mmCIF file of C-alpha atoms and ligand atoms in Angstrom:
data_model
loop_
_atom_site.group_PDB
_atom_site.id
_atom_site.type_symbol
_atom_site.label_atom_id
_atom_site.label_comp_id
_atom_site.label_asym_id
_atom_site.label_seq_id
_atom_site.Cartn_x
_atom_site.Cartn_y
_atom_site.Cartn_z
ATOM 1 C CA MET A 247 25.418 85.691 47.570
ATOM 2 C CA ASN A 248 22.582 86.507 45.173
ATOM 3 C CA ILE A 249 19.503 84.292 45.322
ATOM 4 C CA LEU A 250 16.783 84.094 42.698
ATOM 5 C CA SER A 251 13.553 82.740 44.136
ATOM 6 C CA ILE A 252 10.355 81.534 42.532
ATOM 7 C CA GLU A 253 6.882 80.993 43.989
ATOM 8 C CA THR A 254 4.020 79.313 42.084
ATOM 9 C CA SER A 255 2.208 77.213 44.701
ATOM 10 C CA ALA A 256 -1.219 78.864 44.470
ATOM 11 C CA ASP A 257 -2.513 81.980 42.713
ATOM 12 C CA GLU A 258 0.448 84.360 43.009
ATOM 13 C CA THR A 259 3.432 84.099 40.711
ATOM 14 C CA GLY A 260 6.529 85.646 42.265
ATOM 15 C CA VAL A 261 10.140 86.137 41.219
ATOM 16 C CA THR A 262 12.617 87.831 43.559
ATOM 17 C CA ILE A 263 16.331 88.576 43.432
ATOM 18 C CA VAL A 264 17.830 88.937 46.906
ATOM 19 C CA GLU A 265 21.384 89.602 47.992
ATOM 20 C CA ALA A 266 22.231 87.735 51.221
ATOM 21 C CA LEU A 267 25.173 89.266 53.086
ATOM 22 C CA GLY A 268 26.437 86.793 55.673
ATOM 23 C CA ASP A 269 25.230 83.400 56.803
ATOM 24 C CA PHE A 270 21.787 82.285 57.883
ATOM 25 C CA PRO A 271 20.280 83.260 60.356
ATOM 26 C CA THR A 272 22.316 86.445 60.907
ATOM 27 C CA ALA A 273 22.535 87.632 57.295
ATOM 28 C CA THR A 274 21.308 90.972 56.007
ATOM 29 C CA TYR A 275 19.076 90.685 52.951
ATOM 30 C CA ASN A 276 18.861 93.301 50.213
ATOM 31 C CA VAL A 277 15.972 92.916 47.845
ATOM 32 C CA LEU A 278 17.419 93.754 44.426
ATOM 33 C CA GLY A 279 14.382 92.946 42.346
ATOM 34 C CA ASN A 280 10.897 91.772 43.231
ATOM 35 C CA ALA A 281 8.039 91.092 40.840
ATOM 36 C CA VAL A 282 4.711 89.496 41.583
ATOM 37 C CA ARG A 283 1.554 88.884 39.579
ATOM 38 C CA THR A 284 -1.700 87.857 41.177
ATOM 39 C CA GLN A 285 -4.340 85.750 39.462
ATOM 40 C CA ILE A 286 -7.043 86.642 41.971
ATOM 41 C CA GLU A 287 -9.277 88.392 39.416
ATOM 42 C CA MET A 288 -9.219 85.342 37.143
ATOM 43 C CA HIS A 289 -10.180 82.899 39.860
ATOM 44 C CA ARG A 290 -12.955 85.118 41.214
ATOM 45 C CA GLU A 291 -15.708 83.649 39.069
ATOM 46 C CA TYR A 292 -14.853 80.180 40.404
ATOM 47 C CA GLY A 293 -14.919 81.352 44.033
ATOM 48 C CA GLY A 294 -11.505 79.793 44.593
ATOM 49 C CA ILE A 295 -8.398 78.708 42.742
ATOM 50 C CA PHE A 296 -9.009 76.832 39.474
ATOM 51 C CA PRO A 297 -5.876 74.633 39.155
ATOM 52 C CA ALA A 298 -5.597 74.349 35.355
ATOM 53 C CA MET A 299 -5.867 78.107 34.996
ATOM 54 C CA ALA A 300 -3.372 78.694 37.801
ATOM 55 C CA LYS A 301 -0.825 76.473 36.045
ATOM 56 C CA ARG A 302 -1.306 78.216 32.696
ATOM 57 C CA GLU A 303 -1.054 81.678 34.205
ATOM 58 C CA HIS A 304 2.148 80.825 36.097
ATOM 59 C CA ALA A 305 3.705 79.627 32.845
ATOM 60 C CA LEU A 306 2.690 82.871 31.113
ATOM 61 C CA ALA A 307 3.894 85.097 33.951
ATOM 62 C CA LEU A 308 7.308 83.682 34.844
ATOM 63 C CA VAL A 309 9.508 85.180 32.125
ATOM 64 C CA PRO A 310 7.833 88.639 32.215
ATOM 65 C CA LEU A 311 8.297 88.660 36.002
ATOM 66 C CA LEU A 312 11.906 87.587 35.638
ATOM 67 C CA GLU A 313 12.349 90.480 33.166
ATOM 68 C CA ALA A 314 10.755 92.872 35.656
ATOM 69 C CA ALA A 315 12.933 91.674 38.549
ATOM 70 C CA VAL A 316 16.049 92.007 36.394
ATOM 71 C CA ALA A 317 14.999 95.505 35.259
ATOM 72 C CA GLU A 318 14.590 96.570 38.902
ATOM 73 C CA HIS A 319 17.949 95.041 39.709
ATOM 74 C CA GLY A 320 19.398 97.125 36.863
ATOM 75 C CA TYR A 321 21.532 94.292 35.545
ATOM 76 C CA LYS A 322 22.877 94.903 32.041
ATOM 77 C CA LYS A 323 24.710 92.334 30.045
ATOM 78 C CA GLU A 324 27.496 93.199 27.651
ATOM 79 C CA SER A 325 27.204 90.666 24.830
ATOM 80 C CA ILE A 326 24.642 88.331 23.314
ATOM 81 C CA SER A 327 24.814 84.717 24.516
ATOM 82 C CA ASP A 328 24.777 81.618 22.421
ATOM 83 C CA ILE A 329 23.291 78.444 23.783
ATOM 84 C CA GLU A 330 24.860 75.072 23.037
ATOM 85 C CA PRO A 331 22.304 73.036 21.039
ATOM 86 C CA GLU A 332 22.604 70.239 23.574
ATOM 87 C CA LEU A 333 21.758 72.599 26.443
ATOM 88 C CA GLU A 334 18.849 74.099 24.509
ATOM 89 C CA GLU A 335 17.523 70.587 23.938
ATOM 90 C CA LYS A 336 17.717 69.833 27.672
ATOM 91 C CA ILE A 337 15.842 73.024 28.521
ATOM 92 C CA ARG A 338 13.124 72.126 26.016
ATOM 93 C CA THR A 339 12.850 68.650 27.534
ATOM 94 C CA ILE A 340 12.525 70.006 31.079
ATOM 95 C CA LEU A 341 9.804 72.412 29.934
ATOM 96 C CA GLU A 342 8.207 70.090 27.375
ATOM 97 C CA ARG A 343 4.731 70.592 28.859
ATOM 98 C CA GLU A 344 5.134 74.368 28.614
ATOM 99 C CA PRO A 345 6.650 74.921 25.137
ATOM 100 C CA SER A 346 6.009 78.663 25.068
ATOM 101 C CA LEU A 347 7.625 79.039 28.491
ATOM 102 C CA ALA A 348 10.683 77.270 27.039
ATOM 103 C CA ASP A 349 10.683 79.632 24.022
ATOM 104 C CA ASN A 350 10.376 82.704 26.243
ATOM 105 C CA LEU A 351 13.085 81.550 28.609
ATOM 106 C CA LEU A 352 15.520 80.751 25.799
ATOM 107 C CA THR A 353 14.886 84.154 24.221
ATOM 108 C CA PHE A 354 15.437 85.788 27.619
ATOM 109 C CA HIS A 355 18.672 83.884 28.056
ATOM 110 C CA LYS A 356 19.942 84.843 24.617
ATOM 111 C CA GLU A 357 19.323 88.495 25.492
ATOM 112 C CA HIS A 358 20.604 88.506 29.048
ATOM 113 C CA GLY A 359 23.061 85.644 29.375
ATOM 114 C CA PRO A 360 23.542 84.058 32.794
ATOM 115 C CA LEU A 361 22.475 86.464 35.547
ATOM 116 C CA PRO A 362 24.793 87.154 38.499
ATOM 117 C CA ILE A 363 22.961 84.601 40.674
ATOM 118 C CA GLU A 364 24.527 81.956 42.934
ATOM 119 C CA LEU A 365 21.436 80.050 44.057
ATOM 120 C CA VAL A 366 17.992 79.327 42.611
ATOM 121 C CA ALA A 367 15.297 78.671 45.257
ATOM 122 C CA VAL A 368 11.823 77.429 44.387
ATOM 123 C CA THR A 369 8.693 76.350 46.264
ATOM 124 C CA SER A 370 8.329 72.601 45.748
ATOM 125 C CA GLY A 371 5.375 72.192 48.129
ATOM 126 C CA PRO A 372 2.907 72.207 49.724
ATOM 127 C CA GLY A 373 0.451 73.662 47.224
ATOM 128 C CA LEU A 374 -1.371 72.836 44.021
ATOM 129 C CA GLU A 375 0.775 70.236 42.346
ATOM 130 C CA PRO A 376 0.272 71.290 38.698
ATOM 131 C CA ALA A 377 1.097 74.880 39.682
ATOM 132 C CA LEU A 378 4.138 73.807 41.709
ATOM 133 C CA TRP A 379 5.534 71.802 38.795
ATOM 134 C CA VAL A 380 5.664 74.885 36.584
ATOM 135 C CA GLY A 381 7.866 76.696 39.112
ATOM 136 C CA VAL A 382 10.012 73.644 39.838
ATOM 137 C CA ASN A 383 10.699 72.946 36.173
ATOM 138 C CA PHE A 384 11.387 76.606 35.458
ATOM 139 C CA ALA A 385 13.877 76.672 38.341
ATOM 140 C CA ARG A 386 15.538 73.479 37.056
ATOM 141 C CA ALA A 387 15.880 75.081 33.638
ATOM 142 C CA LEU A 388 17.449 78.225 35.149
ATOM 143 C CA SER A 389 19.807 76.147 37.261
ATOM 144 C CA LEU A 390 21.067 74.359 34.149
ATOM 145 C CA LEU A 391 21.210 77.480 31.959
ATOM 146 C CA TRP A 392 23.165 79.464 34.553
ATOM 147 C CA ASN A 393 25.040 76.485 35.984
ATOM 148 C CA VAL A 394 24.084 77.327 39.578
ATOM 149 C CA PRO A 395 22.770 75.080 42.368
ATOM 150 C CA MET A 396 19.089 74.881 43.161
ATOM 151 C CA VAL A 397 17.187 74.311 46.383
ATOM 152 C CA PRO A 398 13.558 73.116 46.699
ATOM 153 C CA VAL A 399 11.836 75.074 49.481
ATOM 154 C CA ASN A 400 8.912 74.270 51.765
ATOM 155 C CA HIS A 401 6.333 77.040 51.303
ATOM 156 C CA MET A 402 5.367 76.929 55.013
ATOM 157 C CA GLU A 403 8.962 77.418 56.121
ATOM 158 C CA GLY A 404 8.860 80.494 53.884
ATOM 159 C CA HIS A 405 5.782 81.802 55.722
ATOM 160 C CA ILE A 406 7.522 81.310 59.093
ATOM 161 C CA LEU A 407 10.641 83.222 58.009
ATOM 162 C CA ALA A 408 8.555 85.976 56.375
ATOM 163 C CA SER A 409 6.880 86.626 59.730
ATOM 164 C CA ILE A 410 10.191 87.391 61.441
ATOM 165 C CA PHE A 411 11.797 89.238 58.542
ATOM 166 C CA ASP A 412 12.320 92.800 59.636
ATOM 167 C CA VAL A 413 12.194 94.491 56.268
ATOM 168 C CA GLU A 414 11.201 97.825 57.818
ATOM 169 C CA GLU A 415 14.089 98.032 60.293
ATOM 170 C CA ASP A 416 17.312 96.279 59.412
ATOM 171 C CA ASP A 417 16.536 93.740 56.658
ATOM 172 C CA GLU A 418 17.479 90.885 58.958
ATOM 173 C CA LEU A 419 15.666 88.007 60.574
ATOM 174 C CA THR A 420 14.675 88.837 64.143
ATOM 175 C CA ARG A 421 16.793 86.982 66.692
ATOM 176 C CA ILE A 422 14.154 84.750 68.211
ATOM 177 C CA GLU A 423 14.365 82.677 71.350
ATOM 178 C CA PHE A 424 13.629 78.943 71.150
ATOM 179 C CA PRO A 425 11.510 76.980 71.738
ATOM 180 C CA ALA A 426 9.213 78.898 69.429
ATOM 181 C CA LEU A 427 5.674 78.158 68.337
ATOM 182 C CA SER A 428 4.418 78.924 64.841
ATOM 183 C CA LEU A 429 0.740 79.335 64.087
ATOM 184 C CA LEU A 430 0.409 78.914 60.337
ATOM 185 C CA ILE A 431 -2.917 80.030 58.890
ATOM 186 C CA SER A 432 -3.374 80.116 55.141
ATOM 187 C CA GLY A 433 -5.750 79.045 52.403
ATOM 188 C CA GLY A 434 -4.559 75.450 52.575
ATOM 189 C CA HIS A 435 -3.105 75.083 56.070
ATOM 190 C CA THR A 436 -3.887 75.600 59.716
ATOM 191 C CA GLU A 437 -1.212 74.214 61.962
ATOM 192 C CA LEU A 438 0.636 74.722 65.213
ATOM 193 C CA VAL A 439 4.307 73.923 64.820
ATOM 194 C CA ARG A 440 6.853 73.633 67.599
ATOM 195 C CA MET A 441 10.381 74.765 66.741
ATOM 196 C CA ASP A 442 13.284 73.843 69.006
ATOM 197 C CA ASP A 443 15.779 75.361 66.621
ATOM 198 C CA TRP A 444 16.000 76.585 63.040
ATOM 199 C CA ALA A 445 14.748 73.952 60.624
ATOM 200 C CA GLN A 446 13.426 71.730 63.419
ATOM 201 C CA TYR A 447 9.709 71.376 63.156
ATOM 202 C CA GLU A 448 7.164 69.297 64.996
ATOM 203 C CA LYS A 449 3.511 69.681 64.134
ATOM 204 C CA ILE A 450 1.608 69.601 67.427
ATOM 205 C CA GLY A 451 -1.838 70.654 66.242
ATOM 206 C CA GLN A 452 -3.744 71.125 63.015
ATOM 207 C CA THR A 453 -7.168 71.420 61.466
ATOM 208 C CA ARG A 454 -8.993 68.154 60.958
ATOM 209 C CA ASP A 455 -10.927 69.518 57.991
ATOM 210 C CA ASP A 456 -10.932 72.992 56.389
ATOM 211 C CA ALA A 457 -8.063 75.458 56.719
ATOM 212 C CA VAL A 458 -8.935 78.822 58.298
ATOM 213 C CA GLY A 459 -8.390 80.728 55.054
ATOM 214 C CA GLU A 460 -10.550 78.212 53.226
ATOM 215 C CA ALA A 461 -13.320 78.753 55.813
ATOM 216 C CA PHE A 462 -13.100 82.533 55.252
ATOM 217 C CA ASP A 463 -13.264 81.981 51.489
ATOM 218 C CA LYS A 464 -16.226 79.578 51.672
ATOM 219 C CA VAL A 465 -18.245 81.670 54.116
ATOM 220 C CA ALA A 466 -17.609 84.751 51.981
ATOM 221 C CA ARG A 467 -18.839 82.891 48.936
ATOM 222 C CA MET A 468 -22.041 81.860 50.758
ATOM 223 C CA MET A 469 -22.668 85.533 51.482
ATOM 224 C CA GLY A 470 -22.096 86.388 47.822
ATOM 225 C CA LEU A 471 -18.740 88.091 48.501
ATOM 226 C CA PRO A 472 -15.799 87.756 46.118
ATOM 227 C CA TYR A 473 -12.691 85.592 46.500
ATOM 228 C CA PRO A 474 -10.461 85.814 48.498
ATOM 229 C CA GLY A 475 -12.904 85.996 51.376
ATOM 230 C CA GLY A 476 -10.568 86.982 54.219
ATOM 231 C CA PRO A 477 -10.220 90.696 53.422
ATOM 232 C CA GLU A 478 -13.923 90.950 52.394
ATOM 233 C CA ILE A 479 -15.109 89.494 55.686
ATOM 234 C CA GLY A 480 -12.539 91.508 57.628
ATOM 235 C CA ALA A 481 -13.722 94.831 56.139
ATOM 236 C CA ARG A 482 -17.381 94.056 56.915
ATOM 237 C CA ALA A 483 -16.593 92.822 60.427
ATOM 238 C CA LYS A 484 -14.821 96.093 61.104
ATOM 239 C CA ARG A 485 -17.892 98.086 60.046
ATOM 240 C CA ALA A 486 -20.090 95.912 62.267
ATOM 241 C CA ARG A 487 -17.850 96.683 65.254
ATOM 242 C CA LEU A 488 -17.847 100.401 64.516
ATOM 243 C CA LYS A 489 -21.654 100.405 64.293
ATOM 244 C CA ASN A 490 -21.955 98.050 67.248
ATOM 245 C CA LEU A 491 -24.395 95.881 65.283
ATOM 246 C CA PRO A 492 -26.258 93.192 67.236
ATOM 247 C CA GLN A 493 -25.275 89.541 66.873
ATOM 248 C CA PHE A 494 -26.614 87.963 63.675
ATOM 249 C CA THR A 495 -26.301 84.385 64.858
ATOM 250 C CA GLU A 496 -24.758 82.311 67.596
ATOM 251 C CA LEU A 497 -21.946 80.293 66.030
ATOM 252 C CA PRO A 498 -20.405 77.158 67.562
ATOM 253 C CA LEU A 499 -16.793 76.905 68.742
ATOM 254 C CA PRO A 500 -15.898 73.446 67.370
ATOM 255 C CA MET A 501 -13.322 71.424 69.302
ATOM 256 C CA LEU A 502 -12.619 74.255 71.706
ATOM 257 C CA HIS A 503 -12.571 71.829 74.621
ATOM 258 C CA SER A 504 -11.274 68.778 72.774
ATOM 259 C CA GLY A 505 -8.313 68.571 75.113
ATOM 260 C CA ASP A 506 -5.825 68.466 72.239
ATOM 261 C CA LEU A 507 -4.387 71.074 69.895
ATOM 262 C CA ASP A 508 -6.418 70.125 66.848
ATOM 263 C CA MET A 509 -9.025 72.380 65.308
ATOM 264 C CA SER A 510 -12.050 72.113 63.041
ATOM 265 C CA PHE A 511 -13.650 74.762 60.883
ATOM 266 C CA SER A 512 -16.090 72.889 58.658
ATOM 267 C CA GLY A 513 -18.845 72.817 61.322
ATOM 268 C CA LEU A 514 -18.597 76.557 61.570
ATOM 269 C CA LYS A 515 -19.095 76.839 57.848
ATOM 270 C CA THR A 516 -22.159 74.557 58.049
ATOM 271 C CA ALA A 517 -23.582 76.663 60.896
ATOM 272 C CA VAL A 518 -23.249 79.758 58.718
ATOM 273 C CA ARG A 519 -25.007 77.947 55.882
ATOM 274 C CA TYR A 520 -27.990 77.087 58.120
ATOM 275 C CA ALA A 521 -28.117 80.597 59.538
ATOM 276 C CA ILE A 522 -28.478 82.216 56.124
ATOM 277 C CA GLU A 523 -30.414 79.510 54.277
ATOM 278 C CA GLY A 524 -33.273 80.967 52.227
ATOM 279 C CA LYS A 525 -32.495 84.512 53.366
ATOM 280 C CA GLU A 526 -31.551 87.487 51.253
ATOM 281 C CA LEU A 527 -29.030 89.200 53.552
ATOM 282 C CA THR A 528 -28.935 92.967 53.831
ATOM 283 C CA GLU A 529 -25.492 94.614 53.825
ATOM 284 C CA GLU A 530 -25.751 95.169 57.583
ATOM 285 C CA GLN A 531 -26.621 91.524 58.178
ATOM 286 C CA LYS A 532 -23.539 90.561 56.162
ATOM 287 C CA GLU A 533 -21.487 92.889 58.302
ATOM 288 C CA ALA A 534 -22.856 91.404 61.526
ATOM 289 C CA LEU A 535 -22.362 87.828 60.331
ATOM 290 C CA SER A 536 -18.809 88.651 59.201
ATOM 291 C CA ARG A 537 -18.059 89.951 62.674
ATOM 292 C CA ASP A 538 -19.667 86.929 64.370
ATOM 293 C CA PHE A 539 -17.583 84.609 62.192
ATOM 294 C CA GLU A 540 -14.318 86.513 62.615
ATOM 295 C CA ASP A 541 -14.827 86.641 66.404
ATOM 296 C CA VAL A 542 -15.357 82.889 66.669
ATOM 297 C CA VAL A 543 -12.376 82.053 64.442
ATOM 298 C CA THR A 544 -10.188 84.405 66.461
ATOM 299 C CA GLU A 545 -11.332 82.843 69.724
ATOM 300 C CA ILE A 546 -10.605 79.295 68.510
ATOM 301 C CA LEU A 547 -7.147 80.284 67.252
ATOM 302 C CA LEU A 548 -6.331 82.176 70.460
ATOM 303 C CA LYS A 549 -7.398 79.334 72.759
ATOM 304 C CA LYS A 550 -5.579 76.643 70.807
ATOM 305 C CA THR A 551 -2.470 78.769 70.431
ATOM 306 C CA SER A 552 -2.267 79.582 74.120
ATOM 307 C CA ALA A 553 -2.751 75.884 74.971
ATOM 308 C CA ALA A 554 0.092 75.087 72.561
ATOM 309 C CA ILE A 555 2.280 77.766 74.153
ATOM 310 C CA GLU A 556 1.731 76.131 77.557
ATOM 311 C CA ASP A 557 2.345 72.701 76.064
ATOM 312 C CA CYS A 558 5.744 73.501 74.614
ATOM 313 C CA GLY A 559 6.919 76.252 76.958
ATOM 314 C CA ALA A 560 7.559 78.520 74.003
ATOM 315 C CA HIS A 561 9.270 81.900 74.428
ATOM 316 C CA THR A 562 8.294 83.096 70.965
ATOM 317 C CA LEU A 563 5.085 83.047 68.936
ATOM 318 C CA ILE A 564 5.285 83.404 65.161
ATOM 319 C CA VAL A 565 2.028 83.872 63.238
ATOM 320 C CA GLY A 566 2.237 83.450 59.478
ATOM 321 C CA GLY A 567 0.273 82.696 56.290
ATOM 322 C CA GLY A 568 -2.360 84.715 54.422
ATOM 323 C CA VAL A 569 -4.859 84.939 57.294
ATOM 324 C CA SER A 570 -2.218 86.655 59.446
ATOM 325 C CA ALA A 571 -2.953 89.731 57.302
ATOM 326 C CA SER A 572 -6.191 90.127 59.281
ATOM 327 C CA PRO A 573 -5.893 93.359 61.311
ATOM 328 C CA HIS A 574 -8.470 92.119 63.832
ATOM 329 C CA LEU A 575 -6.664 88.836 64.434
ATOM 330 C CA ARG A 576 -3.386 90.660 64.851
ATOM 331 C CA HIS A 577 -4.876 93.146 67.282
ATOM 332 C CA GLU A 578 -6.568 90.462 69.373
ATOM 333 C CA PHE A 579 -3.447 88.274 69.497
ATOM 334 C CA ASN A 580 -1.222 91.152 70.534
ATOM 335 C CA LYS A 581 -3.697 92.251 73.200
ATOM 336 C CA TYR A 582 -4.218 88.747 74.586
ATOM 337 C CA PHE A 583 -0.539 87.857 74.714
ATOM 338 C CA LEU A 584 0.425 91.169 76.270
ATOM 339 C CA GLU A 585 -2.106 90.545 78.990
ATOM 340 C CA HIS A 586 -1.633 86.817 79.597
ATOM 341 C CA TYR A 587 1.926 86.088 78.428
ATOM 342 C CA PRO A 588 3.854 89.361 78.649
ATOM 343 C CA ASP A 589 7.208 87.545 78.414
ATOM 344 C CA ILE A 590 6.437 85.962 75.070
ATOM 345 C CA SER A 591 7.460 87.843 71.934
ATOM 346 C CA VAL A 592 4.762 87.756 69.256
ATOM 347 C CA TYR A 593 5.611 88.234 65.583
ATOM 348 C CA PHE A 594 3.348 88.873 62.622
ATOM 349 C CA PRO A 595 4.654 89.553 59.093
ATOM 350 C CA VAL A 596 4.980 93.112 57.849
ATOM 351 C CA PRO A 597 2.206 94.104 55.413
ATOM 352 C CA GLY A 598 2.806 92.477 52.059
ATOM 353 C CA LEU A 599 4.594 89.454 53.471
ATOM 354 C CA SER A 600 1.499 87.746 54.948
ATOM 355 C CA THR A 601 0.136 86.424 51.706
ATOM 356 C CA ASP A 602 2.193 84.428 49.228
ATOM 357 C CA ASN A 603 5.368 86.069 47.956
ATOM 358 C CA SER A 604 8.710 84.944 46.621
ATOM 359 C CA LEU A 605 10.865 86.955 49.028
ATOM 360 C CA MET A 606 10.009 84.382 51.705
ATOM 361 C CA ILE A 607 11.156 81.629 49.367
ATOM 362 C CA ALA A 608 14.561 83.313 49.035
ATOM 363 C CA LEU A 609 14.835 83.426 52.854
ATOM 364 C CA ALA A 610 13.962 79.733 53.152
ATOM 365 C CA GLY A 611 16.336 78.903 50.290
ATOM 366 C CA HIS A 612 19.141 80.638 52.167
ATOM 367 C CA ALA A 613 18.219 78.697 55.335
ATOM 368 C CA ARG A 614 18.528 75.481 53.331
ATOM 369 C CA LEU A 615 21.666 76.368 51.394
ATOM 370 C CA SER A 616 23.374 73.168 52.521
ATOM 371 C CA GLU A 617 20.615 71.155 50.823
ATOM 372 C CA ALA A 618 21.115 72.747 47.402
ATOM 373 C CA LEU A 619 21.626 70.367 44.510
ATOM 374 C CA ALA A 620 24.039 70.728 41.625
ATOM 375 C CA PRO A 621 22.345 71.597 38.292
ATOM 376 C CA ARG A 622 22.757 68.087 36.935
ATOM 377 C CA ALA A 623 21.151 66.533 40.005
ATOM 378 C CA THR A 624 18.048 68.708 39.917
ATOM 379 C CA ASP A 625 16.023 66.142 37.963
ATOM 380 C CA LEU A 626 15.607 64.467 41.354
ATOM 381 C CA ILE A 627 13.537 67.413 42.569
ATOM 382 C CA ARG A 628 9.805 66.822 42.541
ATOM 383 C CA ALA A 629 6.824 69.043 43.248
ATOM 384 C CA ASP A 630 5.011 67.666 46.277
ATOM 385 C CA GLY A 631 1.553 69.097 46.919
ATOM 386 C CA ASN A 632 1.479 67.537 50.408
ATOM 387 C CA ARG A 633 5.010 68.404 51.506
ATOM 388 C CA SER A 634 4.923 68.682 55.308
ATOM 389 C CA LEU A 635 7.077 70.623 57.759
ATOM 390 C CA SER A 636 7.073 67.699 60.167
ATOM 391 C CA ASN A 637 9.471 65.556 58.165
ATOM 392 C CA GLU A 638 11.795 68.296 57.011
HETATM 393 O O1 KG4 B 903 -0.788 82.162 52.453
HETATM 394 P P1 KG4 B 903 -1.775 82.521 51.394
HETATM 395 O O2 KG4 B 903 -1.556 83.781 50.612
HETATM 396 O O3 KG4 B 903 -1.896 81.372 50.358
HETATM 397 C C1 KG4 B 903 -1.821 80.027 50.735
HETATM 398 O O4 KG4 B 903 -0.685 79.549 50.953
HETATM 399 O O5 KG4 B 903 -2.927 79.454 50.896
HETATM 400 O O6 KG4 B 903 -3.214 82.568 52.117
HETATM 401 C C2 KG4 B 903 -4.390 82.868 51.388
HETATM 402 C C3 KG4 B 903 -5.564 82.923 52.361
HETATM 403 C C4 KG4 B 903 -6.912 83.062 51.680
HETATM 404 O O7 KG4 B 903 -7.782 82.069 52.178
HETATM 405 C C5 KG4 B 903 -7.388 84.459 52.090
HETATM 406 O O8 KG4 B 903 -8.800 84.569 52.233
HETATM 407 C C6 KG4 B 903 -6.685 84.650 53.403
HETATM 408 O O9 KG4 B 903 -5.412 84.048 53.228
HETATM 409 N N1 KG4 B 903 -6.511 86.076 53.714
HETATM 410 C C7 KG4 B 903 -7.065 86.682 54.787
HETATM 411 C C8 KG4 B 903 -6.717 88.049 54.695
HETATM 412 N N2 KG4 B 903 -5.936 88.222 53.578
HETATM 413 C C9 KG4 B 903 -5.832 86.997 52.991
HETATM 414 N N3 KG4 B 903 -7.830 86.190 55.781
HETATM 415 C C10 KG4 B 903 -8.260 87.054 56.720
HETATM 416 N N4 KG4 B 903 -7.988 88.378 56.699
HETATM 417 C C11 KG4 B 903 -7.219 88.919 55.710
HETATM 418 N N5 KG4 B 903 -6.948 90.230 55.698
HETATM 419 ZN ZN1 ZN B 904 0.923 80.584 51.505
#
C-alpha cells in the first residue's frame, strides 16, 4: 500500500510517500518521494521555536512539499479533475484558518487529481499544538479529497520506529527482541519507555523539568551559540576533546542517585549560568564548557538508561529523537553497552532520521493501520500537544 505522511509538530515540515510491501512489522518500505523544509533559520533569532511563525510556515510549505514529493515519485495524471462544489466547500471549512493553504491544495488537486495513495498518516501529537493543527487539518482535507482513510500518529512512536528502520540495508524494521527499552531524547521529551511488544508502551522514567534537547538549546544560547544548540555544542565539545582542554567548570549530576528513573536538567542549566555569569568566554572556554556539559548529560543518560535496562530486563535498547544525532552520545552508549551489557542490541537511527522527519510518521501510520478512520469520521481527530505514549 502507498502511504502519504505529514509531519508538522515543531520546526520541520515533512511530506513523504512510502510504499509498504507486506504487513507491519515485517514489511519492506520503499520511499517514493520525500520532501522536507526546515524553519531553523527563521527561529534562530528567537533562540528557539516561535509557535505562530512555525504554524504559518507549515501552512506555506505543505503544498510545495507535496508537489516535490509527487515530482520525485514521478506520478503523472492523465486528465484534469473537477471538484464537486460541496466537497470544495468542505475542504474550505476544514482549512478555514488557513485560506491560502486551502486555495493551494484545491489548485493542486485540480492539476493532479487523487494520488495513488491508500492511507494518509499525520502527527497529531505531542508537539506545538498550533503547528500540529495545520498538519492534522491538511491531512483531513487530503483524506476527504482522495477518499482514503487517515490515521493520527504519535510523534514519539515515529521516533522509536525511525531508530530501528534499516534504510541502509534492507528497508525493513529490524527484528527486535522484547522487552525493549526506548530512550527518547528530543527538544520536548526525555523519557524511558518500556515496550513489551509493538505498540505497548509504559513510561518508566522521564525528566521532571527540561528535556535534554531543550537543555542543549538553552545552554548554547547562554554561550551565544545559535539554535539548535545540540550540534553547536557537539562540534565544540569535539574540539575540546581533540585539544585535551582542561575542565572549565565542575557541573552537577542532578538526580543521579535519586533511586528512580527520573531525570532533571534544569539545575545543570542553572549551574552553567552561574559558571559563565559576567564573563566574556573565549572560543576555547566555550569548547571546554561544551565538553563539560556534554559529558555530564551523557553520564546522566547512561546511568539512568542502564538502571532502566536492569529494571525491565530489556534485551534491546532503542535510542531516538533529535539528541540521538549526537556522535559523542552514540559512541559512549555503544562503548558502554558493549562493555557492560554485551547481549543487549543497541539501536540508533541512521543519519537523517534522528531529527524530525515524515518518513517515521509513515512507519508509525503503517503500525497503526487498524486505527485508521474513514474520511467522514476524521473530524473526530484532534491535535494534542501533550499526547503521551503511555496511554496509547
Ligand atoms: O526530535 P527533534 O528533531 O524535535 C523534537 O521532537 O523536539 O529534536 C530536536 C532537538 C533539539 O533540541 C536539538 O538541539 C537536538 O535535538 N539535537 C542535537 C543534535 N542534533 C539535534 N542534540 C545533540 N547533538 C546533536 N547532534
Ligand atoms: Zn521529534
